[in-house]
């Protein structure tokens, strides 16, 4: 479970970072 949990956390963090970039990028153009 420890390895699965850390792996899931890494994926979640990666997806979250990508989502944040997508959300903030339109504001950068403004």
XYZ file of N, CA and C in Angstrom:
90
model
N 0.835 -1.205 0.000
C 0.000 0.000 0.000
C 0.871 1.258 0.000
N 1.990 1.210 0.719
C 2.869 2.382 0.777
C 3.327 2.810 -0.604
N 3.738 1.822 -1.417
C 4.221 2.148 -2.761
C 3.075 2.632 -3.641
N 1.930 1.998 -3.547
C 0.769 2.393 -4.353
C 0.326 3.796 -3.970
N 0.315 4.074 -2.664
C -0.107 5.365 -2.175
C 0.807 6.452 -2.689
N 2.132 6.267 -2.578
C 3.065 7.292 -3.047
C 2.934 7.480 -4.550
N 2.698 6.378 -5.265
C 2.561 6.459 -6.716
C 1.305 7.249 -7.070
N 0.223 6.963 -6.387
C -1.034 7.678 -6.631
C -0.861 9.154 -6.298
N -0.128 9.424 -5.222
C 0.102 10.811 -4.817
C 0.897 11.548 -5.885
N 1.892 10.871 -6.452
C 2.712 11.499 -7.499
C 1.852 11.834 -8.705
N 0.981 10.888 -9.094
C 0.104 11.103 -10.245
C -0.864 12.244 -9.946
N -1.438 12.237 -8.737
C -2.397 13.275 -8.350
C -1.731 14.650 -8.365
N -0.507 14.698 -7.835
C 0.228 15.964 -7.802
C 0.522 16.446 -9.214
N 0.901 15.510 -10.098
C 1.216 15.853 -11.482
C -0.013 16.403 -12.183
N -1.147 15.713 -12.014
C -2.397 16.146 -12.644
C -2.828 17.491 -12.074
N -2.683 17.665 -10.757
C -3.069 18.914 -10.116
C -2.238 20.067 -10.662
N -0.936 19.833 -10.818
C -0.050 20.870 -11.337
C -0.455 21.260 -12.746
N -0.786 20.269 -13.577
C -1.198 20.539 -14.948
C -2.504 21.315 -14.958
N -3.440 20.949 -14.076
C -4.728 21.626 -14.002
C -4.538 23.077 -13.590
N -3.661 23.294 -12.613
C -3.400 24.653 -12.136
C -2.803 25.492 -13.261
N -1.889 24.919 -14.026
C -1.262 25.642 -15.132
C -2.308 26.007 -16.180
N -3.231 25.092 -16.458
C -4.274 25.360 -17.451
C -5.190 26.476 -16.976
N -5.450 26.507 -15.663
C -6.349 27.516 -15.105
C -5.668 28.885 -15.077
N -4.370 28.908 -14.723
C -3.675 30.188 -14.590
C -3.200 30.748 -15.922
N -3.000 29.902 -16.920
C -2.484 30.399 -18.178
C -3.338 31.409 -18.902
N -4.649 31.290 -18.906
C -5.470 32.329 -19.566
C -5.294 33.679 -18.874
N -5.104 33.677 -17.556
C -4.944 34.932 -16.822
C -3.617 35.591 -17.168
N -2.622 34.790 -17.539
C -1.324 35.343 -17.917
C -1.461 36.200 -19.179
N -2.354 35.792 -20.072
C -2.536 36.545 -21.314
C -3.293 37.842 -21.060
N -4.089 37.871 -20.009
C -4.812 39.091 -19.675
C -3.833 40.093 -19.051
